CSV table of C-alpha atoms and ligand atoms in Angstrom, one decimal:
chain,number,residue,atom,x,y,z
A,1,MET,CA,-22.0,-7.1,17.4
A,2,ASN,CA,-18.0,-6.1,16.5
A,3,ILE,CA,-17.5,-6.5,13.1
A,4,GLY,CA,-14.3,-6.6,10.6
A,5,MET,CA,-14.5,-5.8,7.7
A,6,VAL,CA,-11.7,-6.2,4.7
A,7,CYS,CA,-12.1,-4.7,1.3
A,8,PHE,CA,-9.9,-3.1,-1.2
A,9,PRO,CA,-9.9,0.6,-1.0
A,10,THR,CA,-9.9,1.4,-4.4
A,11,TYR,CA,-12.5,2.5,-7.0
A,12,GLY,CA,-14.1,-1.0,-7.3
A,13,GLY,CA,-17.7,-2.6,-6.5
A,14,SER,CA,-16.6,-4.6,-4.0
A,15,GLY,CA,-15.4,-1.6,-2.1
A,16,VAL,CA,-18.3,-0.2,-2.2
A,17,VAL,CA,-20.6,-2.5,-1.3
A,18,ALA,CA,-18.2,-3.3,1.7
A,19,THR,CA,-18.4,0.4,2.9
A,20,GLU,CA,-22.1,1.2,2.2
A,21,LEU,CA,-22.8,-2.3,4.2
A,22,GLY,CA,-20.4,-1.4,7.0
A,23,LYS,CA,-21.8,2.1,7.4
A,24,ALA,CA,-25.3,0.6,7.2
A,25,LEU,CA,-24.5,-1.6,10.1
A,26,ALA,CA,-22.6,1.0,12.0
A,27,LYS,CA,-26.1,3.4,11.9
A,28,LYS,CA,-27.9,0.4,13.5
A,29,GLY,CA,-25.5,0.2,16.4
A,30,HIS,CA,-22.5,-2.5,15.6
A,31,LYS,CA,-19.2,-1.4,15.7
A,32,VAL,CA,-17.3,-1.9,12.7
A,33,HIS,CA,-13.9,-2.1,12.0
A,34,PHE,CA,-12.2,-1.6,8.6
A,35,MET,CA,-9.0,-2.8,8.1
A,36,SER,CA,-7.0,-2.1,4.5
A,37,TYR,CA,-4.1,0.0,3.4
A,38,SER,CA,-5.6,3.0,2.5
A,39,GLN,CA,-9.3,4.3,3.9
A,40,PRO,CA,-12.3,3.0,1.2
A,41,PHE,CA,-13.4,5.8,-0.8
A,42,ARG,CA,-16.6,6.1,0.4
A,43,LEU,CA,-16.0,5.4,4.0
A,44,ASN,CA,-16.5,8.5,6.5
A,45,LEU,CA,-15.1,8.4,9.5
A,46,PHE,CA,-16.8,10.6,11.6
A,47,ASP,CA,-19.9,8.5,11.5
A,48,GLU,CA,-20.6,6.7,14.8
A,49,ASN,CA,-19.2,3.2,15.5
A,50,LEU,CA,-16.9,3.3,12.4
A,51,PHE,CA,-13.4,2.4,12.9
A,52,TYR,CA,-10.7,2.3,10.6
A,53,HIS,CA,-7.3,0.2,10.7
A,54,GLU,CA,-4.5,1.3,8.2
A,55,PHE,CA,-1.7,-1.2,7.9
A,56,ASN,CA,1.7,-0.2,5.9
A,57,VAL,CA,2.8,-2.8,3.4
A,58,ASN,CA,6.9,-2.3,3.9
A,59,ASP,CA,9.0,-1.6,1.1
A,60,TYR,CA,11.9,-3.6,1.7
A,61,PRO,CA,14.5,-3.8,-1.1
A,62,LEU,CA,14.8,-7.6,-1.0
A,63,PHE,CA,11.0,-7.5,-1.8
A,64,GLU,CA,10.1,-7.4,-5.4
A,65,TYR,CA,6.6,-8.4,-4.1
A,66,GLN,CA,5.5,-6.7,-0.9
A,67,PRO,CA,4.1,-9.0,1.4
A,68,TYR,CA,0.5,-7.9,1.6
A,69,GLU,CA,-1.2,-11.1,2.9
A,70,SER,CA,1.4,-11.4,5.9
A,71,VAL,CA,0.6,-7.6,7.0
A,72,LEU,CA,-2.7,-7.8,6.8
A,73,ALA,CA,-3.5,-11.2,8.5
A,74,SER,CA,-1.1,-9.7,11.3
A,75,LYS,CA,-3.6,-6.8,11.4
A,76,ILE,CA,-6.9,-8.6,11.6
A,77,VAL,CA,-5.2,-11.1,14.3
A,78,ASP,CA,-4.4,-7.5,16.5
A,79,VAL,CA,-7.8,-6.1,15.9
A,80,ALA,CA,-10.0,-9.1,16.5
A,81,ILE,CA,-7.9,-9.5,19.7
A,82,PHE,CA,-7.8,-5.7,21.2
A,83,GLU,CA,-11.8,-5.0,19.8
A,84,GLN,CA,-12.9,-8.1,20.5
A,85,LEU,CA,-14.4,-8.7,17.0
A,86,ASP,CA,-17.4,-11.2,17.1
A,87,VAL,CA,-17.3,-12.3,13.2
A,88,LEU,CA,-14.8,-11.1,10.4
A,89,HIS,CA,-16.3,-10.2,6.4
A,90,VAL,CA,-13.9,-10.4,3.9
A,91,HIS,CA,-15.0,-8.7,0.5
A,92,TYR,CA,-13.2,-10.5,-2.9
A,93,ALA,CA,-11.7,-14.0,-2.7
A,94,ILE,CA,-8.2,-13.2,-3.5
A,95,PRO,CA,-6.3,-12.8,-1.3
A,96,HIS,CA,-8.8,-12.0,1.1
A,97,ALA,CA,-10.4,-15.6,1.9
A,98,SER,CA,-7.1,-17.0,2.2
A,99,VAL,CA,-5.8,-14.2,4.9
A,100,ALA,CA,-9.2,-14.4,7.1
A,101,TYR,CA,-8.1,-18.2,7.3
A,102,THR,CA,-4.7,-17.6,8.3
A,103,ALA,CA,-5.5,-15.2,10.9
A,104,GLN,CA,-8.3,-17.5,12.0
A,105,GLN,CA,-5.9,-20.0,13.1
A,106,ILE,CA,-3.4,-17.9,14.5
A,107,LEU,CA,-6.3,-16.8,16.7
A,108,LYS,CA,-7.5,-20.3,17.3
A,109,SER,CA,-4.0,-21.1,18.7
A,110,LYS,CA,-4.8,-18.4,20.7
A,111,LYS,CA,-7.9,-20.1,21.9
A,112,ILE,CA,-10.1,-17.3,20.1
A,113,SER,CA,-12.6,-18.1,17.8
A,114,LEU,CA,-13.3,-15.8,14.8
A,115,PRO,CA,-15.5,-16.9,12.2
A,116,TYR,CA,-15.2,-15.6,8.4
A,117,VAL,CA,-17.7,-14.4,5.7
A,118,THR,CA,-16.0,-14.3,2.5
A,119,THR,CA,-18.1,-12.5,-0.2
A,120,LEU,CA,-17.5,-13.0,-3.9
A,121,HIS,CA,-17.7,-10.0,-5.9
A,122,GLY,CA,-17.3,-11.3,-9.7
A,123,THR,CA,-13.9,-11.0,-11.3
A,124,ASP,CA,-12.2,-12.9,-8.3
A,125,ILE,CA,-14.0,-15.6,-9.6
A,126,THR,CA,-14.8,-14.8,-13.1
A,127,LEU,CA,-11.3,-13.3,-14.2
A,128,VAL,CA,-8.5,-13.3,-11.9
A,129,GLY,CA,-10.1,-16.3,-9.9
A,130,ARG,CA,-9.8,-18.3,-13.5
A,131,ASP,CA,-5.5,-18.6,-13.5
A,132,PRO,CA,-4.9,-22.3,-12.7
A,133,ALA,CA,-2.2,-21.0,-10.3
A,134,PHE,CA,-4.9,-19.8,-7.6
A,135,GLU,CA,-7.2,-22.7,-7.6
A,136,PRO,CA,-5.7,-24.8,-4.6
A,137,VAL,CA,-5.6,-21.6,-2.6
A,138,ILE,CA,-9.0,-20.0,-3.7
A,139,ARG,CA,-10.8,-23.5,-3.3
A,140,PHE,CA,-9.4,-24.6,0.1
A,141,SER,CA,-10.1,-20.9,1.3
A,142,LEU,CA,-13.5,-20.8,0.2
A,143,ASN,CA,-14.2,-24.5,1.9
A,144,HIS,CA,-13.4,-23.4,5.1
A,145,SER,CA,-15.2,-20.0,5.3
A,146,ASN,CA,-17.7,-20.2,7.5
A,147,ALA,CA,-20.1,-18.5,5.3
A,148,ILE,CA,-20.0,-17.9,1.6
A,149,THR,CA,-22.1,-15.0,-0.1
A,150,SER,CA,-21.8,-14.1,-3.6
A,151,VAL,CA,-23.4,-11.4,-5.3
A,152,SER,CA,-25.7,-12.9,-7.7
A,153,GLU,CA,-27.3,-16.3,-8.6
A,154,SER,CA,-25.2,-16.0,-11.7
A,155,LEU,CA,-22.2,-15.7,-9.9
A,156,LYS,CA,-22.9,-18.9,-7.4
A,157,MET,CA,-23.2,-20.9,-10.7
A,158,ASP,CA,-19.9,-19.7,-11.8
A,159,THR,CA,-17.9,-20.4,-8.8
A,160,LEU,CA,-19.6,-23.8,-8.7
A,161,LYS,CA,-18.3,-24.4,-12.2
A,162,THR,CA,-15.0,-23.4,-11.9
A,163,PHE,CA,-14.0,-24.4,-8.5
A,164,LYS,CA,-15.0,-27.6,-6.5
A,165,ILE,CA,-16.6,-26.0,-3.3
A,166,ASP,CA,-18.6,-28.0,-1.0
A,167,ASN,CA,-19.4,-25.4,1.0
A,168,LYS,CA,-22.8,-23.5,0.9
A,169,ILE,CA,-23.3,-20.5,-1.1
A,170,THR,CA,-25.7,-17.7,-0.1
A,171,VAL,CA,-26.9,-15.0,-2.6
A,172,ILE,CA,-27.0,-11.7,-1.0
A,173,PRO,CA,-27.4,-9.3,-4.1
A,174,ASN,CA,-25.8,-5.6,-4.0
A,175,PHE,CA,-28.2,-3.2,-2.7
A,176,ILE,CA,-28.6,0.7,-2.9
A,177,ASN,CA,-30.2,3.0,-0.1
A,178,ILE,CA,-33.1,4.1,-2.4
A,179,LYS,CA,-33.6,7.4,0.3
A,180,GLU,CA,-30.6,8.7,-0.9
A,181,TYR,CA,-31.7,8.3,-4.7
A,182,GLU,CA,-35.0,10.4,-3.4
A,183,MET,CA,-33.3,13.5,-2.1
A,184,PRO,CA,-33.6,16.1,-5.1
A,185,GLN,CA,-30.4,16.2,-6.4
A,186,GLU,CA,-28.6,19.2,-8.0
A,187,HIS,CA,-29.4,19.8,-11.5
A,188,CYS,CA,-27.6,23.1,-12.7
A,189,VAL,CA,-24.7,20.9,-14.2
A,190,LYS,CA,-27.2,19.6,-16.4
A,191,ARG,CA,-26.9,22.9,-18.4
A,192,LYS,CA,-23.1,23.0,-18.3
A,193,TYR,CA,-22.9,19.1,-20.0
A,194,ALA,CA,-25.9,19.8,-22.1
A,195,PRO,CA,-26.6,23.4,-23.1
A,196,ASN,CA,-28.8,22.6,-25.8
A,197,ASP,CA,-30.5,20.1,-24.2
A,198,GLU,CA,-28.9,17.1,-25.6
A,199,LYS,CA,-29.4,13.4,-24.6
A,200,ILE,CA,-26.8,12.2,-21.8
A,201,LEU,CA,-25.6,8.7,-22.0
A,202,VAL,CA,-23.0,7.9,-19.1
A,203,HIS,CA,-21.0,4.9,-18.4
A,204,ILE,CA,-19.1,4.6,-14.7
A,205,SER,CA,-16.3,2.2,-14.4
A,206,ASN,CA,-12.9,1.6,-13.5
A,207,PHE,CA,-11.7,1.2,-17.4
A,208,ARG,CA,-10.9,-2.0,-17.5
A,209,LYS,CA,-10.9,-4.7,-20.3
A,210,VAL,CA,-13.9,-6.4,-19.0
A,211,LYS,CA,-15.7,-3.2,-19.3
A,212,ARG,CA,-15.3,-2.9,-23.1
A,213,ILE,CA,-15.7,0.7,-22.8
A,214,GLU,CA,-14.9,0.8,-26.9
A,215,ASP,CA,-18.2,-0.5,-27.2
A,216,VAL,CA,-19.8,2.7,-25.1
A,217,VAL,CA,-17.9,4.7,-27.8
A,218,TYR,CA,-19.2,3.1,-30.7
A,219,VAL,CA,-22.6,2.7,-28.9
A,220,PHE,CA,-22.7,6.6,-28.5
A,221,GLU,CA,-21.5,7.2,-32.2
A,222,LYS,CA,-24.9,5.6,-33.7
A,223,VAL,CA,-26.8,7.7,-31.1
A,224,LYS,CA,-25.3,10.9,-31.7
A,225,ASN,CA,-26.0,10.1,-35.9
A,226,LYS,CA,-29.2,10.4,-35.2
A,227,MET,CA,-30.1,13.0,-32.3
A,228,PRO,CA,-27.4,15.3,-30.6
A,229,ALA,CA,-26.0,13.8,-27.4
A,230,LYS,CA,-23.1,13.8,-25.1
A,231,LEU,CA,-21.1,11.0,-23.4
A,232,ILE,CA,-20.4,11.3,-19.9
A,233,LEU,CA,-17.5,8.8,-18.9
A,234,VAL,CA,-16.7,8.7,-15.2
A,235,GLY,CA,-14.0,7.0,-13.8
A,236,ASP,CA,-10.4,5.8,-14.4
A,237,GLY,CA,-8.1,3.2,-15.2
A,238,PRO,CA,-5.7,0.8,-17.8
A,239,GLU,CA,-8.1,1.6,-21.0
A,240,LYS,CA,-8.5,5.1,-20.4
A,241,ALA,CA,-5.9,6.7,-23.0
A,242,GLN,CA,-7.1,4.2,-25.5
A,243,ILE,CA,-10.5,5.4,-24.9
A,244,ASP,CA,-9.5,9.2,-25.2
A,245,GLN,CA,-7.5,8.1,-28.4
A,246,LEU,CA,-11.0,6.3,-29.5
A,247,CYS,CA,-12.8,9.4,-29.4
A,248,ARG,CA,-10.5,11.6,-31.3
A,249,GLN,CA,-10.3,8.6,-34.2
A,250,LEU,CA,-13.9,9.0,-34.1
A,251,ASN,CA,-14.0,12.4,-34.0
A,252,LEU,CA,-16.7,12.8,-30.9
A,253,GLN,CA,-14.1,14.6,-28.7
A,254,ALA,CA,-16.3,17.6,-28.4
A,255,ASP,CA,-18.8,15.8,-27.3
A,256,VAL,CA,-17.4,13.3,-25.0
A,257,ILE,CA,-17.4,14.7,-21.4
A,258,ASN,CA,-14.6,12.8,-19.3
A,259,LEU,CA,-14.9,13.5,-15.5
A,260,GLY,CA,-12.7,10.9,-14.0
A,261,LYS,CA,-12.9,9.4,-10.5
A,262,ILE,CA,-15.8,10.3,-8.5
A,263,ALA,CA,-16.4,9.2,-5.4
A,264,ASP,CA,-20.4,9.4,-5.4
A,265,PRO,CA,-22.2,9.4,-8.9
A,266,LYS,CA,-25.9,10.4,-8.2
A,267,GLU,CA,-25.6,14.0,-9.1
A,268,ILE,CA,-24.5,12.8,-12.4
A,269,LEU,CA,-26.7,10.0,-12.6
A,270,SER,CA,-29.6,12.7,-12.1
A,271,MET,CA,-28.9,14.0,-15.1
A,272,ALA,CA,-28.4,10.9,-17.3
A,273,ASP,CA,-30.9,9.8,-20.0
A,274,LEU,CA,-28.9,6.5,-20.6
A,275,PHE,CA,-26.6,4.3,-18.8
A,276,ILE,CA,-24.6,2.2,-20.8
A,277,LEU,CA,-22.7,-0.9,-19.8
A,278,PRO,CA,-21.3,-3.3,-22.0
A,279,SER,CA,-19.3,-5.4,-20.1
A,280,GLU,CA,-17.9,-8.9,-20.9
A,281,THR,CA,-18.6,-10.4,-18.0
A,282,GLU,CA,-20.6,-8.5,-14.8
A,283,SER,CA,-21.5,-10.7,-12.1
A,284,PHE,CA,-24.0,-8.0,-10.6
A,285,GLY,CA,-23.7,-4.5,-12.1
A,286,LEU,CA,-23.6,-2.3,-9.2
A,287,SER,CA,-23.0,1.2,-10.9
A,288,ALA,CA,-26.5,-0.3,-13.3
A,289,LEU,CA,-28.3,-0.8,-10.3
A,290,GLU,CA,-27.7,2.8,-9.1
A,291,ALA,CA,-28.8,4.4,-12.3
A,292,MET,CA,-31.6,2.4,-12.1
A,293,ALA,CA,-32.2,3.9,-8.7
A,294,MET,CA,-31.9,7.3,-10.0
A,295,LYS,CA,-34.9,6.4,-12.8
A,296,VAL,CA,-32.0,5.9,-15.6
A,297,PRO,CA,-32.8,2.7,-18.3
A,298,VAL,CA,-29.4,1.0,-18.6
A,299,ILE,CA,-28.5,-0.2,-22.1
A,300,SER,CA,-26.3,-3.5,-21.0
A,301,THR,CA,-25.5,-6.7,-22.2
A,302,ASN,CA,-26.5,-10.1,-21.4
A,303,SER,CA,-23.8,-11.6,-19.3
A,304,GLY,CA,-23.4,-12.5,-15.9
A,305,GLY,CA,-25.6,-11.1,-13.6
A,306,LEU,CA,-26.7,-8.5,-15.5
A,307,PRO,CA,-30.6,-9.9,-16.2
A,308,GLU,CA,-30.8,-10.4,-12.5
A,309,VAL,CA,-30.6,-6.9,-12.3
A,310,ASN,CA,-31.7,-5.3,-15.9
A,311,VAL,CA,-35.0,-6.4,-17.0
A,312,ASN,CA,-35.2,-6.6,-20.7
A,313,GLY,CA,-38.1,-4.6,-22.0
A,314,LYS,CA,-38.5,-3.3,-18.8
A,315,THR,CA,-35.8,-1.2,-17.0
A,316,GLY,CA,-33.6,-1.1,-20.3
A,317,TYR,CA,-32.2,-3.9,-22.8
A,318,LEU,CA,-30.0,-6.4,-22.6
A,319,SER,CA,-27.9,-7.2,-25.6
A,320,ASP,CA,-25.3,-9.9,-26.7
A,321,VAL,CA,-21.7,-8.7,-25.5
A,322,GLY,CA,-20.2,-6.6,-29.0
A,323,ASN,CA,-23.5,-6.5,-30.5
A,324,VAL,CA,-22.8,-2.5,-30.7
A,325,GLU,CA,-25.7,-2.4,-33.4
A,326,ASP,CA,-28.2,-3.2,-31.7
A,327,MET,CA,-27.6,-1.4,-28.2
A,328,ALA,CA,-27.6,1.8,-30.3
A,329,ASN,CA,-30.7,0.9,-31.8
A,330,ASN,CA,-32.2,0.3,-28.6
A,331,ALA,CA,-31.0,3.5,-26.7
A,332,ILE,CA,-32.3,5.4,-30.2
A,333,LYS,CA,-35.6,3.4,-29.9
A,334,LEU,CA,-35.9,4.4,-26.4
A,335,LEU,CA,-35.1,7.8,-26.7
A,336,LYS,CA,-37.2,8.9,-29.6
A,337,ASP,CA,-40.3,7.8,-27.8
A,338,ASN,CA,-41.2,9.5,-24.5
A,339,LYS,CA,-44.0,7.5,-23.4
A,340,LEU,CA,-41.7,4.4,-23.5
A,341,PHE,CA,-38.9,6.4,-21.8
A,342,GLU,CA,-41.1,7.5,-19.0
A,343,GLN,CA,-42.3,3.9,-18.4
A,344,PHE,CA,-38.7,2.5,-18.3
A,345,ARG,CA,-37.5,5.0,-15.9
A,346,GLN,CA,-40.4,4.4,-13.6
A,347,ASN,CA,-39.7,0.5,-14.1
A,348,ALA,CA,-35.8,0.9,-13.5
A,349,PHE,CA,-36.8,2.8,-10.5
A,350,ALA,CA,-39.2,0.0,-9.4
A,351,GLN,CA,-36.9,-2.5,-9.9
A,352,ALA,CA,-33.8,-0.8,-7.8
A,353,LYS,CA,-36.3,-0.3,-4.8
A,354,LYS,CA,-36.3,-4.3,-4.7
A,355,PHE,CA,-32.5,-4.2,-4.1
A,356,ASP,CA,-33.3,-1.3,-1.2
A,357,LEU,CA,-30.6,-1.5,1.7
A,358,VAL,CA,-33.7,-2.3,4.0
A,359,ASN,CA,-34.5,-5.7,2.3
A,360,ILE,CA,-30.6,-6.5,1.7
A,361,LEU,CA,-29.2,-5.5,5.1
A,362,PRO,CA,-31.1,-7.9,7.3
A,363,GLN,CA,-29.6,-11.0,5.5
A,364,TYR,CA,-26.2,-10.0,6.3
A,365,GLU,CA,-27.4,-9.5,9.8
A,366,LYS,CA,-28.7,-12.7,10.1
A,367,LEU,CA,-25.7,-14.5,8.5
A,368,TYR,CA,-23.4,-13.0,11.4
A,369,GLN,CA,-25.9,-13.8,13.6
A,370,GLN,CA,-26.0,-17.4,12.9
A,371,LEU,CA,-22.3,-17.6,12.9
A,372,VAL,CA,-21.6,-16.1,16.2
A,373,SER,CA,-24.3,-18.3,18.0
A,374,SER,CA,-22.5,-21.3,16.4
A,375,PRO,CA,-18.6,-20.2,17.0
A,376,VAL,CA,-15.8,-22.3,15.2
A,377,THR,CA,-14.2,-24.6,17.4
A,378,VAL,CA,-10.8,-23.1,19.5
A,379,ALA,CA,-9.9,-26.4,20.9
B,401,LIG,O1,-15.6,-4.7,-12.0
B,401,LIG,C1,-15.4,-4.0,-11.1
B,401,LIG,O2,-16.4,-2.9,-11.5
B,401,LIG,C2,-15.0,-3.7,-9.8
B,401,LIG,C3,-15.2,-5.0,-9.2
B,401,LIG,C4,-14.7,-5.7,-7.8
B,401,LIG,O3,-15.1,-6.6,-7.2
B,401,LIG,O4,-14.1,-4.4,-6.9
B,401,LIG,O5,-16.6,-5.3,-9.4
B,401,LIG,C5,-17.8,-6.2,-8.7
B,401,LIG,O6,-18.2,-6.5,-7.8
B,401,LIG,C6,-19.2,-5.6,-7.9
B,401,LIG,C7,-20.0,-5.8,-6.2
B,401,LIG,O7,-20.0,-6.5,-6.0
B,401,LIG,C8,-20.2,-6.0,-8.9
B,401,LIG,O8,-21.7,-4.8,-9.1
B,401,LIG,C9,-19.7,-6.2,-10.1
B,401,LIG,O9,-20.4,-6.5,-11.1
B,401,LIG,C10,-18.3,-6.9,-10.1
B,401,LIG,N1,-17.7,-6.8,-11.6
B,401,LIG,C11,-17.5,-7.7,-12.4
B,401,LIG,O10,-18.2,-8.5,-12.3
B,401,LIG,C12,-16.7,-7.2,-13.5
């Protein structure tokens, strides 16, 4: 199949899912055409069957806001015609679902059929999508998607609660390629960050408010009061400066290591003892799954789709949003009990295996196949 893939190229779960999906489809012989304004950060263009079509959104003085949607729709039309796309897969509803609809209508006028799949990732529904200003456009473009997928049952429920969707929503969870996590990782860096064998807590995100990174710091402070520990923060974003300040206020700066943006966090995760994810809302929590695939138990909130990934008392612990006391107690309990900790590590890995690529990829392929075999009418 010739598959068009649209995603945001920036650091974020939706871009990771789109890129890893595209890479896996390309390995199976499909031709995958990415369209974006810059290269998605995990995309390797030397891989066979992967293509990248960049577009520029011109900064004309008349525009206070650049016409991203129009340029992207034109790019989709162009790529669909010249690469003979069979199906288009857009990630993150805003604004990609309505852009896909526009492109589909333009192609229809040229008697070309292009079904599109919209994958809902999270904040496109739970945060940004809640803005009533988007409602008519999101509802319309989702109802006109030829298929909608959501990354968790929880996000599906949130979508149905927020928007009047008559269309079917199929849950296809986030995935990892477990084989890549079974490979031995480089461990020499552990000595660098934890020279005295301190426990290592890790948080990875794009540092937005919704991640509640201050709770990561408070949990770490409580853990550090009980045992030697280090906190590794991976990522960058709007909350970063405030978090640095908080670490200084709490006099933790010597034990907090900031690594900034890292495209592939496997090496960092391989030296982690615990992964901390105290998000306000989290539709799935891909970073938690990546940690679990590396046998790292997860201390998280119970919000959104997190309970579908992190099993309380088995692969980690779940607490109410903001309950740093509970999160810290759970972390300390696990870190102090070697036998329990080892059990959680094995459980985390076993749970992660359920989300292995080999189980998830066929679900996307089946969906594309269904759309291709019943094309949209181009009358
Ligand atoms: O919030 C992020 O970290 C980025 C965001 C995105 O859409 O780029 O992530 C969302 O999509 C991921 C992939 O499907 C999910 O695993 C994350 O849980 C989800 N984030 C939130 O719901 C906050």
